[in-house]
C-alpha cells in the first residue's frame, strides 16, 4: 500500500520512517514523501489510482494543506484518494474546517503510532466501503440515547468524536424527530466543557419581545414585569455549551441581535449599558434545509458562517432502516420498565412492519409507536397488530363526498395536514394557520392530536 506524506519538515520524514520501519520492511507499506503541495500534485499525477491515501500537514508555505485538499478533490476524482490532515493542537479549528472540505480525518502532533495506524485503517475502510467505524463504543454514544449501527450513524459518531474536544460552533441539520438535541448533548458530554452547564433554548418559539429578555437577561425595572434581575440563557451557559434549537425560524431582526453577541462575545442585559463577557460553545439546530438557510431574504449569511464551523446532518429514519430494530428494542425495554411490564419481545411480523414503514415522524414517531404498543400489549410478545402508526399519517380523504364535514372534524384535519406539511414544526404550522403557538397547542389538546 502506498501512502503519500506531504510535509515541509525533514524531521517528519525521519519520524515516519522510524515509526513504520516494520511495515516498510515487510512490504506492507510504501511511503512517498513530498515537501510541498505542488510536488504532491505531481506525485499524484504520476501515480494515478495507485495512491489511496494522502497524509498532509495543514500549515505549509506556498500551498496550505487545505488548499492541497481542495485541488485533490477537483483534479483527482476517479476516485480521489483519502486525505488525512496532520496538525498541531493550536490549529484544531483548521483541522475541523478540513473535514468540511472533504478530509477523511485529522491527527494531532505529536501522534501516537497505534492511533495513527488506526486512523489510516479507518480512512481506507471508509474509502473502500468496507468495515464500520469503531469510534463509538458499540452502537451508541455513551451518556445519551443516541443509538445507531447503520453507516450514516457511525459517520455521525465519528464526527462527534472529532469535533467534541474542540470549541468549534456546530450546526445540526435534520428533520423533526431525528434526535438533533441528543447529538448536541453528546457533543457537550464529550467536550472539554462537559463539567460546565448545558443550556438549551427553543429560540423558534420566542416572540420578538421575549427573545432578548430570555437570551440576554434583564435588570429589575427594565420593563413592566421585570420585578427582579434575571440572568439570560447566554450568560447562564458561561463556561459551558449553549444549544439554540429551531435557529432557522428566528427573524432577521433577532438574527442581527444574536450575531452581535457572537461577534463580541459579550451580553448586555436589558435595562443596562454594562456588557458582560461570556465564554460559550455554541451548538445550533434546525429542520430548515440548508438551501433555504442560504437564502439571504430569510437568513443572514454572516450569521450562518458564525454558527456553522462544522455541520452535522442527521439522516431521517427511513434512510437508516438498519437502526429501526435497535431503536425499537431500546424503547421497548425503556417503556416496559416504566409501565411495570414483563420483559417483552418483538416478533418477526412486528419487525417486518416497522422496517417497511416510512416513519415521516422519524425516531420520535417510532418511540411513540413502541410506547403505545407496550401499553396495549396483553402478552410478552409484541406483534404487528400491536403497532399502530401516528394518525397524523392516516388522515381521512376530505375529497370523499361521504367524508365527515363537521366543522370540528374539518378543523382537526386541517391542523393535522399543516403539521404534517411542516414535519411537526409547531412554530411554522401555527404561522400558516394564522394562530399563535399557544392557540395551536390548545387545539392540539382539544382534538387529542
CSV table of C-alpha atoms in Angstrom, one decimal:
chain,number,residue,atom,x,y,z
A,1,UNK,CA,0.0,0.0,0.0
A,2,UNK,CA,1.3,3.4,-1.0
A,3,UNK,CA,0.8,6.5,1.2
A,4,UNK,CA,1.9,10.0,0.2
A,5,UNK,CA,3.2,12.1,3.1
A,6,UNK,CA,3.3,15.9,2.5
A,7,UNK,CA,5.2,18.0,5.0
A,8,UNK,CA,7.9,20.7,4.6
A,9,UNK,CA,9.8,19.5,7.7
A,10,UNK,CA,12.5,16.9,7.2
A,11,UNK,CA,12.0,15.6,10.8
A,12,UNK,CA,8.6,14.3,9.8
A,13,UNK,CA,10.0,12.1,7.1
A,14,UNK,CA,12.5,10.7,9.6
A,15,UNK,CA,9.7,10.1,12.2
A,16,UNK,CA,7.5,8.3,9.7
A,17,UNK,CA,10.3,6.1,8.5
A,18,UNK,CA,11.2,5.2,12.1
A,19,UNK,CA,7.6,4.6,13.2
A,20,UNK,CA,6.7,2.4,10.3
A,21,UNK,CA,10.0,0.7,9.7
A,22,UNK,CA,8.5,-2.7,10.4
A,23,UNK,CA,5.6,-2.2,7.9
A,24,UNK,CA,8.1,-0.8,5.3
A,25,UNK,CA,10.5,-3.8,5.8
A,26,UNK,CA,7.7,-6.3,5.5
A,27,UNK,CA,6.5,-4.7,2.3
A,28,UNK,CA,3.1,-3.8,3.8
A,29,UNK,CA,3.7,0.0,3.3
A,30,UNK,CA,5.4,2.2,0.8
A,31,UNK,CA,5.9,5.8,1.9
A,32,UNK,CA,6.3,8.5,-0.7
A,33,UNK,CA,7.3,12.0,0.5
A,34,UNK,CA,6.7,15.5,-0.9
A,35,UNK,CA,7.9,18.7,0.7
A,36,UNK,CA,5.1,20.9,-0.5
A,37,UNK,CA,1.6,20.8,-2.1
A,38,UNK,CA,2.9,21.4,-5.7
A,39,UNK,CA,5.2,18.4,-5.5
A,40,UNK,CA,2.4,16.3,-4.0
A,41,UNK,CA,0.2,17.1,-7.0
A,42,UNK,CA,3.0,16.0,-9.3
A,43,UNK,CA,3.4,12.7,-7.4
A,44,UNK,CA,-0.4,12.1,-7.7
A,45,UNK,CA,-0.4,12.8,-11.4
A,46,UNK,CA,2.4,10.2,-11.9
A,47,UNK,CA,0.7,7.6,-9.8
A,48,UNK,CA,-2.9,7.8,-10.8
A,49,UNK,CA,-5.2,5.4,-8.8
A,50,UNK,CA,-2.2,3.8,-7.1
A,51,UNK,CA,-2.1,6.1,-4.0
A,52,UNK,CA,-5.2,5.6,-1.9
A,53,UNK,CA,-4.2,7.9,0.9
A,54,UNK,CA,-2.5,11.2,1.4
A,55,UNK,CA,-1.3,12.5,4.8
A,56,UNK,CA,-0.7,16.2,4.7
A,57,UNK,CA,0.4,18.9,7.1
A,58,UNK,CA,-2.0,21.8,7.3
A,59,UNK,CA,0.5,24.7,7.7
A,60,UNK,CA,2.9,24.7,4.8
A,61,UNK,CA,4.3,27.6,2.8
A,62,UNK,CA,3.1,28.2,-0.7
A,63,UNK,CA,0.1,25.9,-0.7
A,64,UNK,CA,-1.6,25.0,2.6
A,65,UNK,CA,-2.9,21.6,3.4
A,66,UNK,CA,-6.5,22.8,2.9
A,67,UNK,CA,-5.6,24.3,-0.5
A,68,UNK,CA,-4.0,20.9,-1.4
A,69,UNK,CA,-7.1,19.1,-0.3
A,70,UNK,CA,-9.3,21.3,-2.5
A,71,UNK,CA,-7.1,20.7,-5.5
A,72,UNK,CA,-7.0,17.0,-4.9
A,73,UNK,CA,-10.8,16.8,-4.8
A,74,UNK,CA,-11.1,18.8,-8.0
A,75,UNK,CA,-8.3,17.2,-10.0
A,76,UNK,CA,-8.4,13.6,-8.8
A,77,UNK,CA,-12.0,12.3,-8.9
A,78,UNK,CA,-11.7,8.8,-10.3
A,79,UNK,CA,-11.6,8.0,-7.5
A,80,UNK,CA,-9.9,10.7,-5.3
A,81,UNK,CA,-7.5,9.5,-2.6
A,82,UNK,CA,-8.5,9.9,1.0
A,83,UNK,CA,-6.8,12.8,2.8
A,84,UNK,CA,-5.8,12.9,6.5
A,85,UNK,CA,-4.7,16.2,7.9
A,86,UNK,CA,-1.8,16.5,10.3
A,87,UNK,CA,-1.9,19.5,12.7
A,88,UNK,CA,-0.7,20.9,15.9
A,89,UNK,CA,-3.2,21.3,18.8
A,90,UNK,CA,-3.4,25.0,18.2
A,91,UNK,CA,-4.7,24.6,14.7
A,92,UNK,CA,-7.6,22.3,15.5
A,93,UNK,CA,-10.1,24.8,14.1
A,94,UNK,CA,-8.3,24.5,10.7
A,95,UNK,CA,-8.4,20.7,11.0
A,96,UNK,CA,-12.2,20.8,11.7
A,97,UNK,CA,-12.6,23.1,8.7
A,98,UNK,CA,-10.7,20.5,6.6
A,99,UNK,CA,-13.4,17.9,7.5
A,100,UNK,CA,-16.0,20.2,5.9
A,101,UNK,CA,-13.8,20.4,2.8
A,102,UNK,CA,-13.8,16.7,2.5
A,103,UNK,CA,-10.8,15.4,4.5
A,104,UNK,CA,-11.2,11.8,5.8
A,105,UNK,CA,-9.8,12.6,9.2
A,106,UNK,CA,-7.1,14.5,11.1
A,107,UNK,CA,-4.4,13.6,13.6
A,108,UNK,CA,-2.7,15.9,16.1
A,109,UNK,CA,1.0,16.2,16.6
A,110,UNK,CA,2.7,14.5,18.4
A,111,UNK,CA,0.7,11.5,17.3
A,112,UNK,CA,0.7,8.0,18.9
A,113,UNK,CA,1.8,5.4,16.4
A,114,UNK,CA,-1.0,3.0,17.0
A,115,UNK,CA,-3.6,5.8,16.9
A,116,UNK,CA,-2.2,7.0,13.6
A,117,UNK,CA,-2.3,3.4,12.2
A,118,UNK,CA,-5.9,3.1,13.3
A,119,UNK,CA,-6.8,6.4,11.7
A,120,UNK,CA,-5.2,5.2,8.4
A,121,UNK,CA,-7.1,1.9,8.5
A,122,UNK,CA,-10.4,3.6,9.2
A,123,UNK,CA,-9.8,6.0,6.3
A,124,UNK,CA,-9.0,3.2,3.9
A,125,UNK,CA,-12.0,1.2,5.1
A,126,UNK,CA,-14.4,4.1,4.5
A,127,UNK,CA,-12.8,4.7,1.1
A,128,UNK,CA,-13.3,1.1,0.1
A,129,UNK,CA,-16.8,0.9,1.6
A,130,UNK,CA,-15.8,-2.0,3.9
A,131,UNK,CA,-16.0,-2.2,7.6
A,132,UNK,CA,-17.5,0.3,10.1
A,133,UNK,CA,-16.1,3.0,12.2
A,134,UNK,CA,-15.3,1.8,15.6
A,135,UNK,CA,-15.1,5.2,17.2
A,136,UNK,CA,-18.2,4.9,19.2
A,137,UNK,CA,-18.4,2.2,21.9
A,138,UNK,CA,-20.6,-0.4,20.4
A,139,UNK,CA,-23.5,1.2,18.6
A,140,UNK,CA,-24.2,4.2,20.8
A,141,UNK,CA,-22.8,7.3,22.3
A,142,UNK,CA,-22.4,6.7,26.0
A,143,UNK,CA,-24.4,9.0,28.2
A,144,UNK,CA,-27.2,9.7,25.8
A,145,UNK,CA,-29.8,7.6,23.9
A,146,UNK,CA,-28.2,8.4,20.6
A,147,UNK,CA,-28.2,4.9,19.1
A,148,UNK,CA,-27.4,3.6,15.6
A,149,UNK,CA,-25.4,0.8,13.9
A,150,UNK,CA,-26.1,2.0,10.3
A,151,UNK,CA,-23.2,3.5,8.3
A,152,UNK,CA,-24.8,7.1,8.4
A,153,UNK,CA,-24.9,7.0,12.2
A,154,UNK,CA,-21.4,5.6,12.5
A,155,UNK,CA,-20.2,8.5,10.4
A,156,UNK,CA,-22.0,10.9,12.8
A,157,UNK,CA,-20.4,9.2,15.8
A,158,UNK,CA,-17.1,9.6,14.2
A,159,UNK,CA,-17.7,13.3,13.5
A,160,UNK,CA,-18.8,13.8,17.1
A,161,UNK,CA,-15.6,12.2,18.4
A,162,UNK,CA,-13.6,14.6,16.2
A,163,UNK,CA,-15.4,17.9,16.9
A,164,UNK,CA,-16.4,17.5,20.5
A,165,UNK,CA,-13.0,18.3,22.1
A,166,UNK,CA,-12.8,21.5,20.1
A,167,UNK,CA,-14.7,24.7,20.6
A,168,UNK,CA,-16.0,24.8,17.1
A,169,UNK,CA,-19.5,26.0,16.6
A,170,UNK,CA,-21.8,23.3,15.3
A,171,UNK,CA,-24.9,23.4,13.2
A,172,UNK,CA,-27.1,20.3,13.4
A,173,UNK,CA,-29.4,19.7,10.5
A,174,UNK,CA,-32.2,17.2,10.2
A,175,UNK,CA,-36.0,16.6,10.1
A,176,UNK,CA,-38.0,16.9,13.2
A,177,UNK,CA,-37.8,13.8,15.4
A,178,UNK,CA,-34.3,12.7,14.2
A,179,UNK,CA,-32.6,13.4,17.5
A,180,UNK,CA,-30.8,16.7,17.0
A,181,UNK,CA,-30.9,17.5,20.7
A,182,UNK,CA,-29.3,14.2,21.5
A,183,UNK,CA,-26.4,14.9,19.2
A,184,UNK,CA,-26.0,18.3,20.9
A,185,UNK,CA,-25.9,16.6,24.3
A,186,UNK,CA,-23.4,14.0,23.1
A,187,UNK,CA,-21.1,16.7,21.8
A,188,UNK,CA,-21.3,18.6,25.1
A,189,UNK,CA,-20.7,15.5,27.2
A,190,UNK,CA,-17.6,14.6,25.2
A,191,UNK,CA,-16.2,18.1,25.2
A,192,UNK,CA,-13.7,19.9,27.5
A,193,UNK,CA,-16.7,21.8,28.8
A,194,UNK,CA,-18.6,18.7,30.0
A,195,UNK,CA,-18.5,19.9,33.6
A,196,UNK,CA,-20.0,23.2,32.6
A,197,UNK,CA,-23.7,24.0,32.0
A,198,UNK,CA,-25.6,22.7,29.0
A,199,UNK,CA,-28.3,25.3,28.3
A,200,UNK,CA,-31.0,24.5,25.8
A,201,UNK,CA,-33.3,27.2,24.3
A,202,UNK,CA,-36.0,26.8,21.7
A,203,UNK,CA,-35.5,30.1,20.0
A,204,UNK,CA,-38.0,29.4,17.3
A,205,UNK,CA,-40.8,29.7,19.9
A,206,UNK,CA,-39.7,33.1,21.3
A,207,UNK,CA,-41.6,36.2,20.3
A,208,UNK,CA,-39.7,39.3,19.4
A,209,UNK,CA,-40.2,40.7,22.9
A,210,UNK,CA,-39.3,37.5,24.7
A,211,UNK,CA,-36.2,36.8,22.5
A,212,UNK,CA,-34.0,39.5,24.1
A,213,UNK,CA,-35.2,39.0,27.7
A,214,UNK,CA,-34.8,35.2,27.6
A,215,UNK,CA,-31.4,35.2,25.8
A,216,UNK,CA,-29.8,38.3,27.2
A,217,UNK,CA,-31.5,38.7,30.6
A,218,UNK,CA,-32.6,41.9,32.2
A,219,UNK,CA,-32.3,44.3,35.2
A,220,UNK,CA,-35.1,44.9,37.6
A,221,UNK,CA,-37.4,47.6,36.2
A,222,UNK,CA,-36.2,47.2,32.6
A,223,UNK,CA,-39.9,46.7,31.6
A,224,UNK,CA,-43.3,46.4,33.3
A,225,UNK,CA,-43.0,42.8,34.5
A,226,UNK,CA,-39.2,42.9,35.3
A,227,UNK,CA,-39.6,42.7,39.1
A,228,UNK,CA,-36.1,41.3,39.7
A,229,UNK,CA,-32.8,40.8,38.0
A,230,UNK,CA,-32.6,37.8,35.7
A,231,UNK,CA,-29.7,36.1,34.1
A,232,UNK,CA,-30.2,35.3,30.4
A,233,UNK,CA,-29.7,31.9,28.8
A,234,UNK,CA,-26.5,33.0,27.1
A,235,UNK,CA,-24.9,34.2,30.3
A,236,UNK,CA,-26.2,31.1,32.1
A,237,UNK,CA,-24.2,29.0,29.6
A,238,UNK,CA,-20.9,30.7,30.5
A,239,UNK,CA,-18.2,28.1,30.7
A,240,UNK,CA,-20.4,25.5,29.0
A,241,UNK,CA,-22.5,24.9,25.9
A,242,UNK,CA,-25.4,26.9,24.6
A,243,UNK,CA,-27.8,24.9,22.4
A,244,UNK,CA,-30.2,27.0,20.3
A,245,UNK,CA,-32.9,24.8,18.8
A,246,UNK,CA,-35.0,25.9,15.8
A,247,UNK,CA,-32.4,28.6,14.9
A,248,UNK,CA,-33.8,28.6,11.3
A,249,UNK,CA,-37.1,30.1,12.5
A,250,UNK,CA,-35.9,33.3,14.0
A,251,UNK,CA,-36.5,36.7,12.3
A,252,UNK,CA,-33.8,38.8,10.6
A,253,UNK,CA,-34.1,41.3,13.5
A,254,UNK,CA,-33.4,38.5,16.0
A,255,UNK,CA,-30.5,37.2,13.9
A,256,UNK,CA,-28.8,40.6,14.0
A,257,UNK,CA,-29.1,40.8,17.8
A,258,UNK,CA,-27.6,37.3,18.1
A,259,UNK,CA,-24.8,38.0,15.6
A,260,UNK,CA,-23.7,41.0,17.7
A,261,UNK,CA,-23.3,38.8,20.8
A,262,UNK,CA,-21.4,36.1,18.9
A,263,UNK,CA,-19.1,38.6,17.4
A,264,UNK,CA,-18.3,40.5,20.6
A,265,UNK,CA,-18.7,37.5,23.0
A,266,UNK,CA,-20.5,39.9,25.3
A,267,UNK,CA,-24.0,40.2,26.6
A,268,UNK,CA,-25.8,43.3,27.6
A,269,UNK,CA,-28.9,42.8,29.8
A,270,UNK,CA,-32.0,44.8,29.1
A,271,UNK,CA,-32.1,47.9,31.2
A,272,UNK,CA,-28.4,48.3,31.5
A,273,UNK,CA,-25.5,49.5,29.4
A,274,UNK,CA,-22.9,47.2,31.1
A,275,UNK,CA,-21.6,44.4,28.9
A,276,UNK,CA,-20.8,41.0,30.5
A,277,UNK,CA,-18.2,38.8,28.7
A,278,UNK,CA,-19.3,35.3,28.0
A,279,UNK,CA,-17.3,32.1,27.2
A,280,UNK,CA,-19.6,29.7,25.4
A,281,UNK,CA,-19.5,26.9,22.9
A,282,UNK,CA,-22.5,27.3,20.5
A,283,UNK,CA,-24.5,24.5,19.0
A,284,UNK,CA,-27.5,25.3,16.8
A,285,UNK,CA,-30.1,23.0,15.2
A,286,UNK,CA,-32.8,23.4,12.6
A,287,UNK,CA,-35.1,21.4,10.5
A,288,UNK,CA,-34.9,24.0,7.7
A,289,UNK,CA,-33.0,22.7,4.7
A,290,UNK,CA,-29.6,24.3,4.3
A,291,UNK,CA,-30.5,25.6,0.8
A,292,UNK,CA,-33.3,27.6,2.5
A,293,UNK,CA,-30.9,29.0,5.1
A,294,UNK,CA,-28.6,30.2,2.3
A,295,UNK,CA,-31.4,32.5,1.1
A,296,UNK,CA,-30.4,35.9,2.4
A,297,UNK,CA,-34.0,37.1,2.5
A,298,UNK,CA,-34.6,34.5,5.2
A,299,UNK,CA,-31.2,34.1,7.0
A,300,UNK,CA,-28.1,36.2,7.2
A,301,UNK,CA,-25.1,34.6,5.6
A,302,UNK,CA,-22.7,36.2,8.1
A,303,UNK,CA,-24.6,34.5,10.9
A,304,UNK,CA,-24.5,31.2,9.1
A,305,UNK,CA,-20.7,31.4,8.9
A,306,UNK,CA,-20.7,32.1,12.7
A,307,UNK,CA,-22.8,29.2,13.7
A,308,UNK,CA,-21.6,26.7,11.1
A,309,UNK,CA,-17.9,25.9,11.6
A,310,UNK,CA,-19.0,22.3,11.3
A,311,UNK,CA,-22.3,21.0,10.2
A,312,UNK,CA,-23.8,17.6,11.1
A,313,UNK,CA,-26.7,16.3,9.1
A,314,UNK,CA,-28.8,13.6,10.8
A,315,UNK,CA,-30.5,11.4,8.2
A,316,UNK,CA,-34.2,10.6,8.5
A,317,UNK,CA,-35.1,7.2,9.9
A,318,UNK,CA,-36.3,6.0,6.5
A,319,UNK,CA,-32.7,6.3,5.3
A,320,UNK,CA,-31.2,4.2,8.1
A,321,UNK,CA,-33.6,1.3,8.3
A,322,UNK,CA,-30.9,-0.8,9.8
A,323,UNK,CA,-31.3,1.2,13.0
A,324,UNK,CA,-35.0,0.5,13.4
A,325,UNK,CA,-34.8,-2.9,15.3
A,326,UNK,CA,-32.1,-1.5,17.6
A,327,UNK,CA,-34.2,1.6,18.5
A,328,UNK,CA,-37.4,-0.3,18.8
A,329,UNK,CA,-35.9,-2.8,21.3
A,330,UNK,CA,-34.4,0.1,23.2
A,331,UNK,CA,-37.7,1.9,23.5
A,332,UNK,CA,-39.5,-1.4,24.3
A,333,UNK,CA,-37.2,-2.1,27.2
A,334,UNK,CA,-37.5,1.5,28.4
A,335,UNK,CA,-41.3,1.6,28.5
A,336,UNK,CA,-41.6,-2.0,29.8
A,337,UNK,CA,-39.7,-0.8,32.9
A,338,UNK,CA,-41.7,2.5,33.1
A,339,UNK,CA,-45.1,0.7,32.9
A,340,UNK,CA,-44.1,-2.3,35.0
A,341,UNK,CA,-44.4,-4.7,32.2
A,342,UNK,CA,-42.6,-8.1,32.0
A,343,UNK,CA,-39.6,-8.4,29.6
A,344,UNK,CA,-41.1,-8.0,26.1
A,345,UNK,CA,-40.1,-9.3,22.7
A,346,UNK,CA,-40.8,-8.1,19.1
A,347,UNK,CA,-41.9,-10.9,16.8
A,348,UNK,CA,-40.8,-11.1,13.2
A,349,UNK,CA,-44.1,-9.7,11.9
A,350,UNK,CA,-43.7,-6.6,14.0
A,351,UNK,CA,-40.1,-6.1,12.9
A,352,UNK,CA,-41.1,-6.5,9.3
A,353,UNK,CA,-43.9,-4.0,9.7
A,354,UNK,CA,-41.6,-1.5,11.3
A,355,UNK,CA,-38.9,-1.9,8.6
A,356,UNK,CA,-41.5,-1.4,5.8
A,357,UNK,CA,-43.0,1.8,7.3
A,358,UNK,CA,-41.5,5.2,6.1
A,359,UNK,CA,-41.7,7.0,9.5
A,360,UNK,CA,-42.3,10.6,8.5
A,361,UNK,CA,-42.1,11.4,12.2
A,362,UNK,CA,-38.7,9.7,12.4
A,363,UNK,CA,-37.4,8.4,15.7
A,364,UNK,CA,-39.9,10.4,17.7
A,365,UNK,CA,-42.7,8.6,15.9
A,366,UNK,CA,-41.1,5.2,16.4
A,367,UNK,CA,-40.8,6.0,20.1
A,368,UNK,CA,-44.5,7.0,20.3
A,369,UNK,CA,-45.5,3.8,18.4
A,370,UNK,CA,-43.5,1.5,20.7
A,371,UNK,CA,-44.7,3.2,23.8
A,372,UNK,CA,-48.3,2.7,22.8
A,373,UNK,CA,-47.6,-0.9,21.8
A,374,UNK,CA,-46.1,-1.6,25.2
A,375,UNK,CA,-49.1,-0.1,27.0
A,376,UNK,CA,-51.7,-2.0,24.9
A,377,UNK,CA,-49.8,-5.4,24.6
A,378,UNK,CA,-51.6,-8.1,26.5
A,379,UNK,CA,-48.8,-10.7,26.4
A,380,UNK,CA,-45.0,-10.8,26.3
A,381,UNK,CA,-44.7,-10.7,22.5
A,382,UNK,CA,-45.5,-7.6,20.5
A,383,UNK,CA,-46.9,-8.5,17.1
A,384,UNK,CA,-47.7,-6.4,14.0
A,385,UNK,CA,-51.3,-6.0,15.2
A,386,UNK,CA,-50.0,-4.1,18.3
A,387,UNK,CA,-48.2,-1.5,16.2
A,388,UNK,CA,-50.5,1.4,15.3
A,389,UNK,CA,-48.7,4.3,13.5
A,390,UNK,CA,-49.4,8.0,14.1
A,391,UNK,CA,-52.9,9.2,13.0
A,392,UNK,CA,-51.1,12.2,11.5
A,393,UNK,CA,-50.1,9.9,8.6
A,394,UNK,CA,-53.5,8.3,8.2
A,395,UNK,CA,-55.7,11.3,7.6
A,396,UNK,CA,-59.2,10.8,6.1
A,397,UNK,CA,-59.9,11.7,2.5
A,398,UNK,CA,-61.7,15.1,2.5
A,399,UNK,CA,-62.4,14.7,-1.2
A,400,UNK,CA,-64.9,11.9,-0.5
A,401,UNK,CA,-68.5,13.1,-0.7
A,402,UNK,CA,-69.3,10.9,2.3
A,403,UNK,CA,-66.5,12.4,4.4
A,404,UNK,CA,-67.3,13.8,7.8
A,405,UNK,CA,-67.7,17.6,7.2
A,406,UNK,CA,-68.5,18.7,10.7
A,407,UNK,CA,-66.6,22.0,11.5
A,408,UNK,CA,-64.7,20.3,14.3
A,409,UNK,CA,-63.6,17.5,12.0
A,410,UNK,CA,-62.6,19.8,9.2
A,411,UNK,CA,-60.6,22.0,11.6
A,412,UNK,CA,-58.9,18.9,13.2
A,413,UNK,CA,-57.9,17.6,9.7
A,414,UNK,CA,-56.6,21.0,8.6
A,415,UNK,CA,-54.4,21.2,11.7
A,416,UNK,CA,-53.1,17.7,11.1
A,417,UNK,CA,-52.3,18.3,7.5
A,418,UNK,CA,-50.4,21.6,8.1
A,419,UNK,CA,-48.4,19.9,10.9
A,420,UNK,CA,-47.6,17.1,8.6
A,421,UNK,CA,-46.6,19.6,5.9
A,422,UNK,CA,-44.1,21.2,8.2
A,423,UNK,CA,-42.8,17.9,9.6
A,424,UNK,CA,-44.2,18.6,13.1
A,425,UNK,CA,-42.7,22.1,13.4
A,426,UNK,CA,-45.3,23.8,15.6
A,427,UNK,CA,-44.0,27.3,15.1
A,428,UNK,CA,-44.3,27.1,11.3
A,429,UNK,CA,-47.6,25.3,11.4
A,430,UNK,CA,-49.1,27.9,13.7
A,431,UNK,CA,-47.9,30.7,11.4
A,432,UNK,CA,-49.5,29.1,8.4
A,433,UNK,CA,-52.8,28.5,10.3
A,434,UNK,CA,-52.8,32.1,11.5
A,435,UNK,CA,-52.6,31.1,15.1
A,436,UNK,CA,-50.2,31.7,18.0
A,437,UNK,CA,-48.3,28.7,19.3
A,438,UNK,CA,-50.4,28.8,22.5
A,439,UNK,CA,-53.6,28.7,20.5
A,440,UNK,CA,-52.4,25.8,18.4
A,441,UNK,CA,-51.4,23.9,21.4
A,442,UNK,CA,-54.9,24.4,22.9
A,443,UNK,CA,-56.4,22.9,19.7
A,444,UNK,CA,-54.0,20.0,19.8
A,445,UNK,CA,-55.1,19.3,23.3
A,446,UNK,CA,-58.8,19.8,22.4
A,447,UNK,CA,-58.6,17.3,19.5
A,448,UNK,CA,-56.3,14.9,21.2
A,449,UNK,CA,-53.6,15.2,18.5
